Amino acid sequence: MNVINVLYADPTTQTLETELLGVPVQVRAIPIQYHWDLGDGNTITTKKPGKPYPSEQVTATYTQEGWYDITLTTTFAGQFSVDGGEWQDIDGTIEIASDPVPLFSKSLESRLVNPDIPVDEEGDPWIPARTPDAEGHRDPAATHREL
């Protein structure tokens, strides 16, 4: 526990091309904010998408061992362009939540192993199946951070 988990999202602008009454129209969704729900009561909101490891731009730690579901909700601003014209802002925003990503937070501790038994390369014997007993607990000191 207390191992740093690096969080990041793909900040790519999404563009949709369509036709309206025979006129080409482009609509684009631009990510402007990211909200991570860490599954233990802690949340993070930021305008930064984060970056893959070894960056620690957006990180989280868990205080207790167990299974947690991380959900990312991305807020998008919109723009449109008609027939190749200037991009125009669309009033308001839209929020899209990701499917939950399961993560097992485990404590780092030494364990004795039998060197005569080969290591199972296909799985980690110290990550339990997801059962009610293996679920992570709410962090009693949970907070919301804004980065």
PDB file of C-alpha atoms in Angstrom:
ATOM      1  CA  MET A   1       0.000   0.000   0.000  1.00  0.00           C
ATOM      2  CA  ASN A   2       1.058   3.585  -0.411  1.00  0.00           C
ATOM      3  CA  VAL A   3       2.598   2.622  -3.765  1.00  0.00           C
ATOM      4  CA  ILE A   4       2.179   5.411  -6.296  1.00  0.00           C
ATOM      5  CA  ASN A   5      -0.305   4.663  -9.070  1.00  0.00           C
ATOM      6  CA  VAL A   6       0.190   6.795 -12.171  1.00  0.00           C
ATOM      7  CA  LEU A   7      -3.055   7.979 -13.777  1.00  0.00           C
ATOM      8  CA  TYR A   8      -3.391   9.275 -17.309  1.00  0.00           C
ATOM      9  CA  ALA A   9      -5.937   9.674 -20.094  1.00  0.00           C
ATOM     10  CA  ASP A  10      -5.729  10.061 -23.848  1.00  0.00           C
ATOM     11  CA  PRO A  11      -6.245  13.817 -24.458  1.00  0.00           C
ATOM     12  CA  THR A  12      -7.069  13.393 -28.157  1.00  0.00           C
ATOM     13  CA  THR A  13      -9.735  15.656 -29.617  1.00  0.00           C
ATOM     14  CA  GLN A  14     -12.551  13.602 -31.192  1.00  0.00           C
ATOM     15  CA  THR A  15     -13.888  14.759 -34.574  1.00  0.00           C
ATOM     16  CA  LEU A  16     -17.095  13.600 -36.261  1.00  0.00           C
ATOM     17  CA  GLU A  17     -17.846  14.358 -39.894  1.00  0.00           C
ATOM     18  CA  THR A  18     -21.435  14.283 -41.139  1.00  0.00           C
ATOM     19  CA  GLU A  19     -23.819  16.010 -43.534  1.00  0.00           C
ATOM     20  CA  LEU A  20     -26.774  18.184 -42.683  1.00  0.00           C
ATOM     21  CA  LEU A  21     -29.181  18.935 -45.549  1.00  0.00           C
ATOM     22  CA  GLY A  22     -26.378  18.038 -47.983  1.00  0.00           C
ATOM     23  CA  VAL A  23     -23.871  20.405 -46.340  1.00  0.00           C
ATOM     24  CA  PRO A  24     -20.711  18.911 -44.765  1.00  0.00           C
ATOM     25  CA  VAL A  25     -20.494  19.563 -41.019  1.00  0.00           C
ATOM     26  CA  GLN A  26     -17.703  18.698 -38.585  1.00  0.00           C
ATOM     27  CA  VAL A  27     -18.230  18.472 -34.843  1.00  0.00           C
ATOM     28  CA  ARG A  28     -15.324  18.092 -32.461  1.00  0.00           C
ATOM     29  CA  ALA A  29     -15.176  17.261 -28.776  1.00  0.00           C
ATOM     30  CA  ILE A  30     -12.183  18.689 -26.889  1.00  0.00           C
ATOM     31  CA  PRO A  31     -11.284  17.207 -23.490  1.00  0.00           C
ATOM     32  CA  ILE A  32     -11.014  20.033 -20.937  1.00  0.00           C
ATOM     33  CA  GLN A  33     -11.217  18.317 -17.540  1.00  0.00           C
ATOM     34  CA  TYR A  34     -10.591  14.888 -16.020  1.00  0.00           C
ATOM     35  CA  HIS A  35     -12.206  13.523 -12.848  1.00  0.00           C
ATOM     36  CA  TRP A  36     -10.901  10.276 -11.378  1.00  0.00           C
ATOM     37  CA  ASP A  37     -12.975   8.369  -8.810  1.00  0.00           C
ATOM     38  CA  LEU A  38     -10.493   6.009  -7.184  1.00  0.00           C
ATOM     39  CA  GLY A  39     -13.114   3.691  -5.700  1.00  0.00           C
ATOM     40  CA  ASP A  40     -12.024   4.233  -2.101  1.00  0.00           C
ATOM     41  CA  GLY A  41     -13.726   7.587  -1.553  1.00  0.00           C
ATOM     42  CA  ASN A  42     -10.808   9.633  -2.926  1.00  0.00           C
ATOM     43  CA  THR A  43     -11.271  11.702  -6.073  1.00  0.00           C
ATOM     44  CA  ILE A  44      -9.034  13.875  -8.244  1.00  0.00           C
ATOM     45  CA  THR A  45     -10.109  16.605 -10.668  1.00  0.00           C
ATOM     46  CA  THR A  46      -7.613  18.196 -13.030  1.00  0.00           C
ATOM     47  CA  LYS A  47      -7.259  19.873 -16.394  1.00  0.00           C
ATOM     48  CA  LYS A  48      -4.123  17.764 -16.945  1.00  0.00           C
ATOM     49  CA  PRO A  49      -4.590  14.400 -18.675  1.00  0.00           C
ATOM     50  CA  GLY A  50      -1.557  12.997 -16.881  1.00  0.00           C
ATOM     51  CA  LYS A  51       1.255  11.118 -18.586  1.00  0.00           C
ATOM     52  CA  PRO A  52       2.413   7.481 -18.537  1.00  0.00           C
ATOM     53  CA  TYR A  53       5.032   6.282 -16.061  1.00  0.00           C
ATOM     54  CA  PRO A  54       7.652   7.496 -15.198  1.00  0.00           C
ATOM     55  CA  SER A  55       5.724  10.778 -15.078  1.00  0.00           C
ATOM     56  CA  GLU A  56       4.020  11.505 -11.787  1.00  0.00           C
ATOM     57  CA  GLN A  57       1.883  14.381 -13.063  1.00  0.00           C
ATOM     58  CA  VAL A  58      -1.335  12.746 -11.772  1.00  0.00           C
ATOM     59  CA  THR A  59      -0.969  10.056  -9.100  1.00  0.00           C
ATOM     60  CA  ALA A  60      -2.898   8.273  -6.399  1.00  0.00           C
ATOM     61  CA  THR A  61      -2.107   5.907  -3.564  1.00  0.00           C
ATOM     62  CA  TYR A  62      -4.239   3.444  -1.633  1.00  0.00           C
ATOM     63  CA  THR A  63      -3.978   3.030   2.119  1.00  0.00           C
ATOM     64  CA  GLN A  64      -5.568  -0.416   2.300  1.00  0.00           C
ATOM     65  CA  GLU A  65      -5.151  -3.652   0.382  1.00  0.00           C
ATOM     66  CA  GLY A  66      -7.993  -4.828  -1.818  1.00  0.00           C
ATOM     67  CA  TRP A  67      -9.815  -4.530  -5.124  1.00  0.00           C
ATOM     68  CA  TYR A  68     -10.881  -1.058  -6.287  1.00  0.00           C
ATOM     69  CA  ASP A  69     -12.599   0.249  -9.422  1.00  0.00           C
ATOM     70  CA  ILE A  70     -11.158   3.433 -10.920  1.00  0.00           C
ATOM     71  CA  THR A  71     -13.551   5.471 -13.074  1.00  0.00           C
ATOM     72  CA  LEU A  72     -12.536   8.434 -15.208  1.00  0.00           C
ATOM     73  CA  THR A  73     -15.118  11.034 -16.179  1.00  0.00           C
ATOM     74  CA  THR A  74     -13.902  13.340 -18.940  1.00  0.00           C
ATOM     75  CA  THR A  75     -15.548  16.713 -19.571  1.00  0.00           C
ATOM     76  CA  PHE A  76     -15.606  17.785 -23.217  1.00  0.00           C
ATOM     77  CA  ALA A  77     -16.221  21.193 -24.775  1.00  0.00           C
ATOM     78  CA  GLY A  78     -17.636  21.186 -28.302  1.00  0.00           C
ATOM     79  CA  GLN A  79     -17.135  23.089 -31.536  1.00  0.00           C
ATOM     80  CA  PHE A  80     -18.602  22.816 -35.024  1.00  0.00           C
ATOM     81  CA  SER A  81     -17.619  23.846 -38.518  1.00  0.00           C
ATOM     82  CA  VAL A  82     -20.005  24.129 -41.488  1.00  0.00           C
ATOM     83  CA  ASP A  83     -18.697  23.449 -44.994  1.00  0.00           C
ATOM     84  CA  GLY A  84     -15.045  23.940 -43.951  1.00  0.00           C
ATOM     85  CA  GLY A  85     -15.724  27.292 -42.277  1.00  0.00           C
ATOM     86  CA  GLU A  86     -14.384  28.652 -39.004  1.00  0.00           C
ATOM     87  CA  TRP A  87     -14.792  26.562 -35.865  1.00  0.00           C
ATOM     88  CA  GLN A  88     -17.569  27.871 -33.619  1.00  0.00           C
ATOM     89  CA  ASP A  89     -18.038  27.041 -29.949  1.00  0.00           C
ATOM     90  CA  ILE A  90     -21.019  25.009 -28.780  1.00  0.00           C
ATOM     91  CA  ASP A  91     -22.579  26.216 -25.506  1.00  0.00           C
ATOM     92  CA  GLY A  92     -22.157  23.874 -22.558  1.00  0.00           C
ATOM     93  CA  THR A  93     -20.104  20.739 -21.996  1.00  0.00           C
ATOM     94  CA  ILE A  94     -20.696  17.007 -21.881  1.00  0.00           C
ATOM     95  CA  GLU A  95     -19.302  14.450 -19.417  1.00  0.00           C
ATOM     96  CA  ILE A  96     -18.451  10.908 -20.459  1.00  0.00           C
ATOM     97  CA  ALA A  97     -17.579   8.271 -17.842  1.00  0.00           C
ATOM     98  CA  SER A  98     -15.241   5.395 -18.646  1.00  0.00           C
ATOM     99  CA  ASP A  99     -15.968   1.806 -17.825  1.00  0.00           C
ATOM    100  CA  PRO A 100     -14.480   1.036 -14.400  1.00  0.00           C
ATOM    101  CA  VAL A 101     -10.906  -0.261 -14.448  1.00  0.00           C
ATOM    102  CA  PRO A 102     -10.270  -2.844 -11.718  1.00  0.00           C
ATOM    103  CA  LEU A 103      -7.075  -2.507  -9.719  1.00  0.00           C
ATOM    104  CA  PHE A 104      -5.778  -4.613  -6.856  1.00  0.00           C
ATOM    105  CA  SER A 105      -3.802  -2.642  -4.293  1.00  0.00           C
ATOM    106  CA  LYS A 106      -1.523  -4.938  -2.408  1.00  0.00           C
ATOM    107  CA  SER A 107       0.909  -4.419   0.375  1.00  0.00           C
ATOM    108  CA  LEU A 108       4.586  -4.771  -0.289  1.00  0.00           C
ATOM    109  CA  GLU A 109       5.996  -7.327   2.045  1.00  0.00           C
ATOM    110  CA  SER A 110       8.597 -10.067   1.933  1.00  0.00           C
ATOM    111  CA  ARG A 111       7.325 -13.586   1.433  1.00  0.00           C
ATOM    112  CA  LEU A 112       9.187 -16.854   1.656  1.00  0.00           C
ATOM    113  CA  VAL A 113       8.947 -18.948  -1.480  1.00  0.00           C
ATOM    114  CA  ASN A 114      10.081 -22.437  -2.348  1.00  0.00           C
ATOM    115  CA  PRO A 115      12.872 -22.162  -4.955  1.00  0.00           C
ATOM    116  CA  ASP A 116      12.102 -25.724  -6.109  1.00  0.00           C
ATOM    117  CA  ILE A 117       8.640 -24.712  -7.374  1.00  0.00           C
ATOM    118  CA  PRO A 118       8.673 -22.859 -10.701  1.00  0.00           C
ATOM    119  CA  VAL A 119       7.125 -19.404 -10.811  1.00  0.00           C
ATOM    120  CA  ASP A 120       3.746 -19.197 -12.561  1.00  0.00           C
ATOM    121  CA  GLU A 121       4.472 -16.692 -15.325  1.00  0.00           C
ATOM    122  CA  GLU A 122       0.764 -16.474 -16.257  1.00  0.00           C
ATOM    123  CA  GLY A 123      -0.508 -15.062 -13.010  1.00  0.00           C
ATOM    124  CA  ASP A 124       0.382 -13.504  -9.704  1.00  0.00           C
ATOM    125  CA  PRO A 125      -0.329 -15.937  -6.867  1.00  0.00           C
ATOM    126  CA  TRP A 126      -0.594 -13.051  -4.400  1.00  0.00           C
ATOM    127  CA  ILE A 127      -3.501 -11.328  -6.131  1.00  0.00           C
ATOM    128  CA  PRO A 128      -6.696 -12.947  -4.886  1.00  0.00           C
ATOM    129  CA  ALA A 129      -9.818 -13.563  -6.897  1.00  0.00           C
ATOM    130  CA  ARG A 130     -12.299 -10.719  -6.696  1.00  0.00           C
ATOM    131  CA  THR A 131     -14.672 -11.743  -3.925  1.00  0.00           C
ATOM    132  CA  PRO A 132     -16.550  -9.695  -1.311  1.00  0.00           C
ATOM    133  CA  ASP A 133     -13.787 -10.515   1.195  1.00  0.00           C
ATOM    134  CA  ALA A 134     -11.099  -9.137  -1.155  1.00  0.00           C
ATOM    135  CA  GLU A 135     -12.831  -5.813  -1.847  1.00  0.00           C
ATOM    136  CA  GLY A 136     -10.938  -2.701  -0.786  1.00  0.00           C
ATOM    137  CA  HIS A 137     -12.246  -0.567   2.022  1.00  0.00           C
ATOM    138  CA  ARG A 138     -13.178   3.076   2.033  1.00  0.00           C
ATOM    139  CA  ASP A 139     -10.302   5.363   3.014  1.00  0.00           C
ATOM    140  CA  PRO A 140     -11.331   6.975   6.332  1.00  0.00           C
ATOM    141  CA  ALA A 141      -9.305  10.069   5.386  1.00  0.00           C
ATOM    142  CA  ALA A 142     -10.691  10.283   1.807  1.00  0.00           C
ATOM    143  CA  THR A 143     -10.364  13.677   0.138  1.00  0.00           C
ATOM    144  CA  HIS A 144     -11.019  15.416  -3.154  1.00  0.00           C
ATOM    145  CA  ARG A 145      -7.883  16.867  -4.741  1.00  0.00           C
ATOM    146  CA  GLU A 146      -7.744  19.444  -7.509  1.00  0.00           C
ATOM    147  CA  LEU A 147      -4.539  19.607  -9.512  1.00  0.00           C
TER     148      LEU A 147
END
